[in-house]
């Protein structure tokens, strides 16, 4: 079952990459430090203000029934693993670590509303119809001080079943975080010694 879910996630992630625009952008600070250096990052998830389709998590799951209630926590964990695995796979400068004390930076993902979408529309219609949409705020800190803040405004996820759509959203989020880091501009300057030095501009180039 796990392999089947991961296969579906990979399939629908390719569809999203081909058809979706970027919905992840820097609102404050810069991710330049994550590009200029090879860094260890600890990822933590904050669901304290999370909602499901505009409702409190407990209320939404109660409406859906026992199966949803029983599988919700494992659904989150699997999606989180997909995010960190993809970030490690795609990034050339960021390594996600399990030990917070060994991390250079902490990436806190504060989940907002998650809309599950529709399996029927996602499968039958395709091209974004019935997609899930994830809203979240990401804060990157170093030594407790904020380095950058990122807004996730409706990251899509498609596929058959609520778990696949959530997992695909997390996979897309990882891809776009890598893209944001990679698109951070570095300024090349000539110093007084005549050698070249690469200096961060603190700016992010984001394609829509």
CSV table of C-alpha atoms in Angstrom, one decimal:
chain,number,residue,atom,x,y,z
A,1,UNK,CA,0.0,0.0,0.0
A,2,UNK,CA,2.8,2.4,0.9
A,3,UNK,CA,4.5,1.8,-2.5
A,4,UNK,CA,1.2,2.3,-4.3
A,5,UNK,CA,0.7,5.7,-2.5
A,6,UNK,CA,4.2,6.9,-3.3
A,7,UNK,CA,3.8,5.9,-7.0
A,8,UNK,CA,0.5,7.9,-7.2
A,9,UNK,CA,2.2,10.9,-5.5
A,10,UNK,CA,5.0,10.8,-8.1
A,11,UNK,CA,2.6,10.6,-11.0
A,12,UNK,CA,0.4,13.5,-9.9
A,13,UNK,CA,3.4,15.6,-8.8
A,14,UNK,CA,4.5,15.6,-12.5
A,15,UNK,CA,1.0,16.8,-13.5
A,16,UNK,CA,1.2,19.7,-11.0
A,17,UNK,CA,4.7,20.7,-12.1
A,18,UNK,CA,3.5,20.9,-15.7
A,19,UNK,CA,0.3,22.9,-15.0
A,20,UNK,CA,0.6,24.9,-11.7
A,21,UNK,CA,2.1,28.3,-11.0
A,22,UNK,CA,4.3,28.9,-8.0
A,23,UNK,CA,2.3,29.8,-4.9
A,24,UNK,CA,5.3,30.0,-2.5
A,25,UNK,CA,7.1,33.3,-2.0
A,26,UNK,CA,9.3,35.2,0.4
A,27,UNK,CA,7.6,37.9,2.4
A,28,UNK,CA,10.4,39.0,4.6
A,29,UNK,CA,14.2,38.5,4.8
A,30,UNK,CA,16.0,36.3,2.4
A,31,UNK,CA,16.9,32.7,1.8
A,32,UNK,CA,20.4,33.6,0.5
A,33,UNK,CA,22.2,32.0,3.5
A,34,UNK,CA,20.7,28.7,2.5
A,35,UNK,CA,22.2,29.0,-0.9
A,36,UNK,CA,25.6,30.6,-0.1
A,37,UNK,CA,26.5,27.8,2.3
A,38,UNK,CA,26.1,24.0,2.7
A,39,UNK,CA,23.8,24.0,5.8
A,40,UNK,CA,22.0,21.6,8.1
A,41,UNK,CA,18.3,22.4,8.6
A,42,UNK,CA,15.9,21.0,11.2
A,43,UNK,CA,12.3,21.0,10.0
A,44,UNK,CA,9.5,21.3,12.6
A,45,UNK,CA,5.7,21.3,11.9
A,46,UNK,CA,3.3,23.5,13.8
A,47,UNK,CA,-0.4,22.5,13.5
A,48,UNK,CA,-1.6,24.5,16.4
A,49,UNK,CA,-3.6,26.9,14.1
A,50,UNK,CA,-4.4,24.4,11.4
A,51,UNK,CA,-7.8,24.0,10.0
A,52,UNK,CA,-9.4,21.6,7.5
A,53,UNK,CA,-11.5,23.3,4.8
A,54,UNK,CA,-12.2,26.2,7.1
A,55,UNK,CA,-13.2,24.1,10.1
A,56,UNK,CA,-11.4,23.0,13.3
A,57,UNK,CA,-9.5,19.8,12.7
A,58,UNK,CA,-11.5,17.8,15.3
A,59,UNK,CA,-14.8,19.0,13.9
A,60,UNK,CA,-13.9,18.3,10.3
A,61,UNK,CA,-12.7,14.8,11.2
A,62,UNK,CA,-15.7,14.1,13.3
A,63,UNK,CA,-17.9,14.9,10.3
A,64,UNK,CA,-15.9,12.6,8.0
A,65,UNK,CA,-16.1,9.6,10.4
A,66,UNK,CA,-13.9,7.2,12.2
A,67,UNK,CA,-11.7,6.2,9.3
A,68,UNK,CA,-10.5,9.8,8.8
A,69,UNK,CA,-10.0,10.2,12.5
A,70,UNK,CA,-7.9,7.1,12.8
A,71,UNK,CA,-5.7,7.8,9.8
A,72,UNK,CA,-5.2,11.6,10.2
A,73,UNK,CA,-2.0,11.5,12.3
A,74,UNK,CA,-0.3,8.9,10.1
A,75,UNK,CA,-1.4,10.9,7.0
A,76,UNK,CA,0.5,13.9,8.4
A,77,UNK,CA,3.6,11.9,9.2
A,78,UNK,CA,3.8,10.3,5.8
A,79,UNK,CA,3.4,13.7,4.1
A,80,UNK,CA,6.1,15.2,6.3
A,81,UNK,CA,8.5,12.5,5.4
A,82,UNK,CA,7.9,13.1,1.7
A,83,UNK,CA,8.6,16.8,2.2
A,84,UNK,CA,12.0,16.3,4.0
A,85,UNK,CA,13.0,13.4,1.7
A,86,UNK,CA,12.3,15.6,-1.4
A,87,UNK,CA,14.1,18.6,0.1
A,88,UNK,CA,17.2,16.5,0.7
A,89,UNK,CA,17.0,14.9,-2.8
A,90,UNK,CA,16.6,18.2,-4.7
A,91,UNK,CA,18.6,20.7,-2.8
A,92,UNK,CA,22.4,21.0,-3.4
A,93,UNK,CA,23.0,23.2,-0.4
A,94,UNK,CA,20.4,22.2,2.3
A,95,UNK,CA,20.5,19.0,4.3
A,96,UNK,CA,17.6,18.2,6.5
A,97,UNK,CA,18.7,16.7,9.8
A,98,UNK,CA,16.8,14.9,12.6
A,99,UNK,CA,18.8,16.5,15.5
A,100,UNK,CA,17.8,20.0,16.2
A,101,UNK,CA,21.0,20.7,18.1
A,102,UNK,CA,23.1,19.8,15.1
A,103,UNK,CA,21.2,22.1,12.8
A,104,UNK,CA,22.4,25.5,11.6
A,105,UNK,CA,18.9,26.7,10.8
A,106,UNK,CA,15.4,25.7,11.9
A,107,UNK,CA,12.6,25.7,9.4
A,108,UNK,CA,9.2,26.0,11.1
A,109,UNK,CA,6.2,25.3,9.0
A,110,UNK,CA,3.1,26.7,10.5
A,111,UNK,CA,0.1,25.1,8.9
A,112,UNK,CA,-3.0,27.1,8.1
A,113,UNK,CA,-6.0,25.8,6.2
A,114,UNK,CA,-5.8,22.6,4.1
A,115,UNK,CA,-8.5,22.0,1.5
A,116,UNK,CA,-8.7,18.4,0.4
A,117,UNK,CA,-10.4,18.9,-2.9
A,118,UNK,CA,-12.3,16.2,-4.8
A,119,UNK,CA,-11.0,12.8,-5.9
A,120,UNK,CA,-13.6,12.6,-8.6
A,121,UNK,CA,-12.8,16.0,-10.2
A,122,UNK,CA,-9.0,15.4,-9.8
A,123,UNK,CA,-9.1,12.1,-11.6
A,124,UNK,CA,-11.8,12.5,-14.1
A,125,UNK,CA,-11.3,16.2,-15.1
A,126,UNK,CA,-7.6,16.7,-14.3
A,127,UNK,CA,-5.7,19.8,-15.1
A,128,UNK,CA,-6.0,21.2,-11.6
A,129,UNK,CA,-9.8,20.5,-11.1
A,130,UNK,CA,-10.5,19.1,-7.7
A,131,UNK,CA,-6.9,19.8,-6.4
A,132,UNK,CA,-6.1,20.1,-2.7
A,133,UNK,CA,-4.8,23.4,-1.6
A,134,UNK,CA,-2.4,24.0,1.3
A,135,UNK,CA,-1.9,27.3,3.1
A,136,UNK,CA,1.0,27.8,5.5
A,137,UNK,CA,3.6,30.2,6.8
A,138,UNK,CA,7.3,29.2,7.0
A,139,UNK,CA,9.8,30.9,9.3
A,140,UNK,CA,13.5,30.1,8.9
A,141,UNK,CA,15.5,31.0,11.9
A,142,UNK,CA,19.2,30.9,13.0
A,143,UNK,CA,19.9,31.0,16.7
A,144,UNK,CA,16.3,32.0,17.4
A,145,UNK,CA,16.5,35.0,15.1
A,146,UNK,CA,14.3,35.1,11.9
A,147,UNK,CA,16.3,34.9,8.7
A,148,UNK,CA,13.3,34.7,6.3
A,149,UNK,CA,9.6,34.3,6.2
A,150,UNK,CA,7.8,32.5,3.4
A,151,UNK,CA,4.1,32.4,2.5
A,152,UNK,CA,2.5,29.3,1.0
A,153,UNK,CA,-0.7,30.5,-0.7
A,154,UNK,CA,-2.7,27.4,-1.9
A,155,UNK,CA,0.0,24.9,-2.8
A,156,UNK,CA,-1.8,22.3,-4.9
A,157,UNK,CA,-2.0,18.5,-4.6
A,158,UNK,CA,-3.8,16.1,-6.8
A,159,UNK,CA,-4.5,12.4,-7.0
A,160,UNK,CA,-6.7,9.6,-5.9
A,161,UNK,CA,-7.6,9.9,-2.2
A,162,UNK,CA,-7.1,12.5,0.5
A,163,UNK,CA,-3.7,11.2,1.6
A,164,UNK,CA,-2.2,11.3,-1.8
A,165,UNK,CA,-3.5,14.8,-2.4
A,166,UNK,CA,-2.0,16.0,0.9
A,167,UNK,CA,1.3,14.2,0.2
A,168,UNK,CA,1.5,15.7,-3.2
A,169,UNK,CA,1.0,19.2,-1.8
A,170,UNK,CA,3.9,18.6,0.6
A,171,UNK,CA,6.1,17.3,-2.2
A,172,UNK,CA,5.3,20.4,-4.3
A,173,UNK,CA,6.1,22.6,-1.3
A,174,UNK,CA,9.5,21.0,-1.0
A,175,UNK,CA,10.2,21.5,-4.8
A,176,UNK,CA,9.2,25.2,-4.5
A,177,UNK,CA,11.3,25.8,-1.4
A,178,UNK,CA,14.3,24.4,-3.4
A,179,UNK,CA,13.4,26.7,-6.3
A,180,UNK,CA,13.2,29.7,-4.0
A,181,UNK,CA,16.6,29.0,-2.5
A,182,UNK,CA,18.1,28.4,-6.0
A,183,UNK,CA,16.6,31.6,-7.4
A,184,UNK,CA,18.2,33.7,-4.7
A,185,UNK,CA,20.5,36.2,-6.4
A,186,UNK,CA,24.2,36.3,-5.6
A,187,UNK,CA,26.1,39.5,-6.5
A,188,UNK,CA,29.6,39.1,-7.8
A,189,UNK,CA,32.0,41.9,-6.8
A,190,UNK,CA,35.7,42.7,-7.4
A,191,UNK,CA,37.4,43.4,-4.1
A,192,UNK,CA,40.5,45.6,-3.6
A,193,UNK,CA,42.9,42.6,-3.9
A,194,UNK,CA,41.6,42.0,-7.5
A,195,UNK,CA,40.1,38.7,-6.6
A,196,UNK,CA,36.4,37.9,-7.1
A,197,UNK,CA,34.1,37.6,-4.1
A,198,UNK,CA,30.5,36.3,-4.2
A,199,UNK,CA,28.3,38.5,-2.0
A,200,UNK,CA,24.5,37.9,-1.3
A,201,UNK,CA,22.2,40.6,-2.4
A,202,UNK,CA,19.4,39.4,-0.1
A,203,UNK,CA,17.0,39.3,-3.0
A,204,UNK,CA,14.8,36.5,-4.3
A,205,UNK,CA,13.8,36.0,-7.9
A,206,UNK,CA,10.4,34.3,-8.1
A,207,UNK,CA,8.8,33.1,-11.3
A,208,UNK,CA,5.1,33.1,-11.6
